[in-house]
Amino acid sequence: MLGKLTRWLRMLGQDVTYSTQFEDEELIVTARKERRVLLTRDLELYQRAFAKGVDAFYVDGRTEPEKLAELAERFNFPLAIDLKRSRCPKCNTKIRSTPKEKLADKVEKNTFIYYDEFWKCPKCGSIYWQGAHWTDIRATLEEAEKKLKENL
Ligand SMILES: [Zn+2]
């Protein structure tokens, strides 16, 4: 239910695991064992986790900026992406700055020509750069920041 939010949080440098396979009980046990905060949009699951003393957060927002603002307020992290701290949106591993030369045959020619800074996930091999989509990413984060200030 929160796959998109998971990817945002990882880009923002938060350590987030995500599963659509786990049963509620498994989620609660895992959150407790790994000392994680359980994020959910399922009120019943939230209440069960809370009753068992697991740190849980009920995600109420409708849009991504609303959700991000709620979480930034509750967990006090900046709504700005610092790629030095970012985790791979796909697998949660910290991404690393990678010399452009090493990626000549791994990204499209135009991308290689236009961009100079690249990051790579050491686990799944995904390659990232601040491409055209970055404008949308910034707009979403600015919107989230605005919501955060309205909430405070
Ligand atoms: Zn990865």
mmCIF file of C-alpha atoms and ligand atoms in Angstrom:
data_model
loop_
_atom_site.group_PDB
_atom_site.id
_atom_site.type_symbol
_atom_site.label_atom_id
_atom_site.label_comp_id
_atom_site.label_asym_id
_atom_site.label_seq_id
_atom_site.Cartn_x
_atom_site.Cartn_y
_atom_site.Cartn_z
ATOM 1 C CA MET A 1 0.000 0.000 0.000
ATOM 2 C CA LEU A 2 2.912 2.315 0.697
ATOM 3 C CA GLY A 3 5.331 1.279 -2.044
ATOM 4 C CA LYS A 4 5.630 4.743 -3.521
ATOM 5 C CA LEU A 5 6.185 6.304 -0.114
ATOM 6 C CA THR A 6 8.861 3.681 0.592
ATOM 7 C CA ARG A 7 10.801 4.767 -2.498
ATOM 8 C CA TRP A 8 10.578 8.416 -1.439
ATOM 9 C CA LEU A 9 11.797 7.680 2.066
ATOM 10 C CA ARG A 10 14.759 5.681 0.757
ATOM 11 C CA MET A 11 15.746 8.527 -1.563
ATOM 12 C CA LEU A 12 15.606 10.785 1.495
ATOM 13 C CA GLY A 13 18.100 8.478 3.188
ATOM 14 C CA GLN A 14 15.726 6.574 5.478
ATOM 15 C CA ASP A 15 16.256 2.879 6.088
ATOM 16 C CA VAL A 16 12.951 1.321 5.013
ATOM 17 C CA THR A 17 11.963 -2.283 4.444
ATOM 18 C CA TYR A 18 8.784 -3.024 2.560
ATOM 19 C CA SER A 19 6.744 -6.109 1.986
ATOM 20 C CA THR A 20 3.392 -6.895 0.484
ATOM 21 C CA GLN A 21 3.811 -10.582 1.375
ATOM 22 C CA PHE A 22 3.837 -10.326 5.158
ATOM 23 C CA GLU A 23 0.799 -11.038 7.245
ATOM 24 C CA ASP A 24 -0.069 -8.479 9.918
ATOM 25 C CA GLU A 25 1.376 -10.584 12.704
ATOM 26 C CA GLU A 26 4.637 -11.009 10.792
ATOM 27 C CA LEU A 27 4.878 -7.241 10.267
ATOM 28 C CA ILE A 28 4.456 -6.624 13.974
ATOM 29 C CA VAL A 29 7.039 -9.269 14.941
ATOM 30 C CA THR A 30 9.541 -7.992 12.356
ATOM 31 C CA ALA A 31 9.118 -4.357 13.422
ATOM 32 C CA ARG A 32 9.761 -5.369 17.017
ATOM 33 C CA LYS A 33 12.769 -7.576 16.193
ATOM 34 C CA GLU A 34 14.438 -5.035 13.901
ATOM 35 C CA ARG A 35 13.416 -2.090 16.079
ATOM 36 C CA ARG A 36 11.638 -0.452 13.205
ATOM 37 C CA VAL A 37 8.667 1.849 13.143
ATOM 38 C CA LEU A 38 5.725 0.191 11.462
ATOM 39 C CA LEU A 39 4.163 2.507 8.881
ATOM 40 C CA THR A 40 0.698 1.565 7.758
ATOM 41 C CA ARG A 41 -2.527 2.902 6.300
ATOM 42 C CA ASP A 42 -4.418 0.057 7.937
ATOM 43 C CA LEU A 43 -5.964 1.408 11.128
ATOM 44 C CA GLU A 44 -6.593 -2.057 12.536
ATOM 45 C CA LEU A 45 -2.959 -3.079 12.026
ATOM 46 C CA TYR A 46 -1.820 0.204 13.560
ATOM 47 C CA GLN A 47 -3.942 -0.424 16.656
ATOM 48 C CA ARG A 48 -2.754 -4.019 16.997
ATOM 49 C CA ALA A 49 0.900 -2.952 16.731
ATOM 50 C CA PHE A 50 0.355 -0.124 19.179
ATOM 51 C CA ALA A 51 -1.341 -2.481 21.655
ATOM 52 C CA LYS A 52 1.704 -4.762 21.489
ATOM 53 C CA GLY A 53 4.061 -1.917 22.270
ATOM 54 C CA VAL A 54 5.498 -1.681 18.745
ATOM 55 C CA ASP A 55 6.312 1.813 17.556
ATOM 56 C CA ALA A 56 3.778 2.382 14.784
ATOM 57 C CA PHE A 57 2.672 5.298 12.684
ATOM 58 C CA TYR A 58 -0.670 5.601 10.959
ATOM 59 C CA VAL A 59 -0.135 7.269 7.574
ATOM 60 C CA ASP A 60 -3.124 9.473 7.030
ATOM 61 C CA GLY A 61 -2.185 11.726 4.080
ATOM 62 C CA ARG A 62 -3.781 11.277 0.677
ATOM 63 C CA THR A 63 -1.025 12.622 -1.577
ATOM 64 C CA GLU A 64 2.701 11.909 -1.475
ATOM 65 C CA PRO A 65 3.521 15.474 -0.280
ATOM 66 C CA GLU A 66 0.970 15.077 2.533
ATOM 67 C CA LYS A 67 2.419 11.730 3.585
ATOM 68 C CA LEU A 68 5.985 13.015 3.427
ATOM 69 C CA ALA A 69 5.089 16.091 5.484
ATOM 70 C CA GLU A 70 3.471 13.921 8.195
ATOM 71 C CA LEU A 71 6.510 11.688 8.394
ATOM 72 C CA ALA A 72 9.026 14.540 8.363
ATOM 73 C CA GLU A 73 7.121 16.120 11.227
ATOM 74 C CA ARG A 74 6.920 12.933 13.270
ATOM 75 C CA PHE A 75 10.455 11.656 12.611
ATOM 76 C CA ASN A 76 12.194 14.973 12.151
ATOM 77 C CA PHE A 77 14.161 14.497 8.936
ATOM 78 C CA PRO A 78 14.820 17.110 6.234
ATOM 79 C CA LEU A 79 12.670 17.040 3.112
ATOM 80 C CA ALA A 80 15.687 17.309 0.863
ATOM 81 C CA ILE A 81 17.532 14.641 -1.047
ATOM 82 C CA ASP A 82 21.230 14.398 -0.368
ATOM 83 C CA LEU A 83 22.443 11.680 -2.704
ATOM 84 C CA LYS A 84 25.393 11.031 -0.418
ATOM 85 C CA ARG A 85 22.875 9.691 2.076
ATOM 86 C CA SER A 86 20.297 8.238 -0.300
ATOM 87 C CA ARG A 87 19.352 4.605 -0.409
ATOM 88 C CA CYS A 88 18.390 2.716 -3.541
ATOM 89 C CA PRO A 89 14.605 3.184 -3.993
ATOM 90 C CA LYS A 90 14.392 -0.413 -5.239
ATOM 91 C CA CYS A 91 16.381 -2.325 -2.624
ATOM 92 C CA ASN A 92 17.243 -0.005 0.313
ATOM 93 C CA THR A 93 21.045 -0.274 -0.131
ATOM 94 C CA LYS A 94 23.093 2.937 0.178
ATOM 95 C CA ILE A 95 23.937 4.166 -3.314
ATOM 96 C CA ARG A 96 27.465 5.253 -4.216
ATOM 97 C CA SER A 97 28.836 7.972 -6.425
ATOM 98 C CA THR A 98 30.341 6.274 -9.473
ATOM 99 C CA PRO A 99 32.810 7.723 -11.996
ATOM 100 C CA LYS A 100 31.070 8.455 -15.258
ATOM 101 C CA GLU A 101 33.721 6.598 -17.278
ATOM 102 C CA LYS A 102 32.690 3.309 -15.737
ATOM 103 C CA LEU A 103 29.135 3.660 -16.992
ATOM 104 C CA ALA A 104 29.715 4.395 -20.681
ATOM 105 C CA ASP A 105 28.103 1.147 -21.794
ATOM 106 C CA LYS A 106 25.488 1.076 -19.016
ATOM 107 C CA VAL A 107 23.410 4.197 -19.690
ATOM 108 C CA GLU A 108 21.919 5.571 -22.880
ATOM 109 C CA LYS A 109 24.255 7.647 -25.000
ATOM 110 C CA ASN A 110 22.341 10.921 -24.547
ATOM 111 C CA THR A 111 22.192 10.482 -20.798
ATOM 112 C CA PHE A 112 25.913 9.828 -20.755
ATOM 113 C CA ILE A 113 26.578 12.984 -22.763
ATOM 114 C CA TYR A 114 24.295 15.315 -20.808
ATOM 115 C CA TYR A 115 25.000 14.290 -17.222
ATOM 116 C CA ASP A 116 28.229 14.163 -15.272
ATOM 117 C CA GLU A 117 27.277 12.768 -11.899
ATOM 118 C CA PHE A 118 26.042 9.235 -11.481
ATOM 119 C CA TRP A 119 25.266 6.987 -8.545
ATOM 120 C CA LYS A 120 25.078 3.242 -8.519
ATOM 121 C CA CYS A 121 23.499 0.736 -6.188
ATOM 122 C CA PRO A 122 26.182 -1.799 -5.204
ATOM 123 C CA LYS A 123 23.547 -4.456 -4.608
ATOM 124 C CA CYS A 124 21.062 -4.361 -7.493
ATOM 125 C CA GLY A 125 23.190 -2.370 -9.952
ATOM 126 C CA SER A 126 20.593 0.344 -10.610
ATOM 127 C CA ILE A 127 22.118 3.585 -11.870
ATOM 128 C CA TYR A 128 20.822 7.020 -10.868
ATOM 129 C CA TRP A 129 21.369 10.564 -12.090
ATOM 130 C CA GLN A 130 19.591 13.879 -11.662
ATOM 131 C CA GLY A 131 17.740 13.718 -14.950
ATOM 132 C CA ALA A 132 14.650 15.487 -16.262
ATOM 133 C CA HIS A 133 12.483 13.774 -13.616
ATOM 134 C CA TRP A 134 14.404 15.683 -10.968
ATOM 135 C CA THR A 135 12.193 18.736 -11.537
ATOM 136 C CA ASP A 136 9.168 16.687 -10.443
ATOM 137 C CA ILE A 137 11.058 15.319 -7.455
ATOM 138 C CA ARG A 138 11.931 18.846 -6.311
ATOM 139 C CA ALA A 139 8.355 20.049 -6.845
ATOM 140 C CA THR A 140 6.981 17.200 -4.715
ATOM 141 C CA LEU A 141 9.457 17.929 -1.921
ATOM 142 C CA GLU A 142 8.699 21.661 -2.025
ATOM 143 C CA GLU A 143 5.004 20.868 -1.769
ATOM 144 C CA ALA A 144 5.721 18.565 1.189
ATOM 145 C CA GLU A 145 7.777 21.288 2.878
ATOM 146 C CA LYS A 146 4.892 23.718 2.430
ATOM 147 C CA LYS A 147 2.461 21.247 4.009
ATOM 148 C CA LEU A 148 4.876 20.645 6.869
ATOM 149 C CA LYS A 149 5.012 24.377 7.639
ATOM 150 C CA GLU A 150 1.210 24.581 7.515
ATOM 151 C CA ASN A 151 0.964 21.718 10.015
ATOM 152 C CA LEU A 152 3.426 23.174 12.485
HETATM 153 ZN ZN ZN B 1 19.457 -1.329 -5.350
#
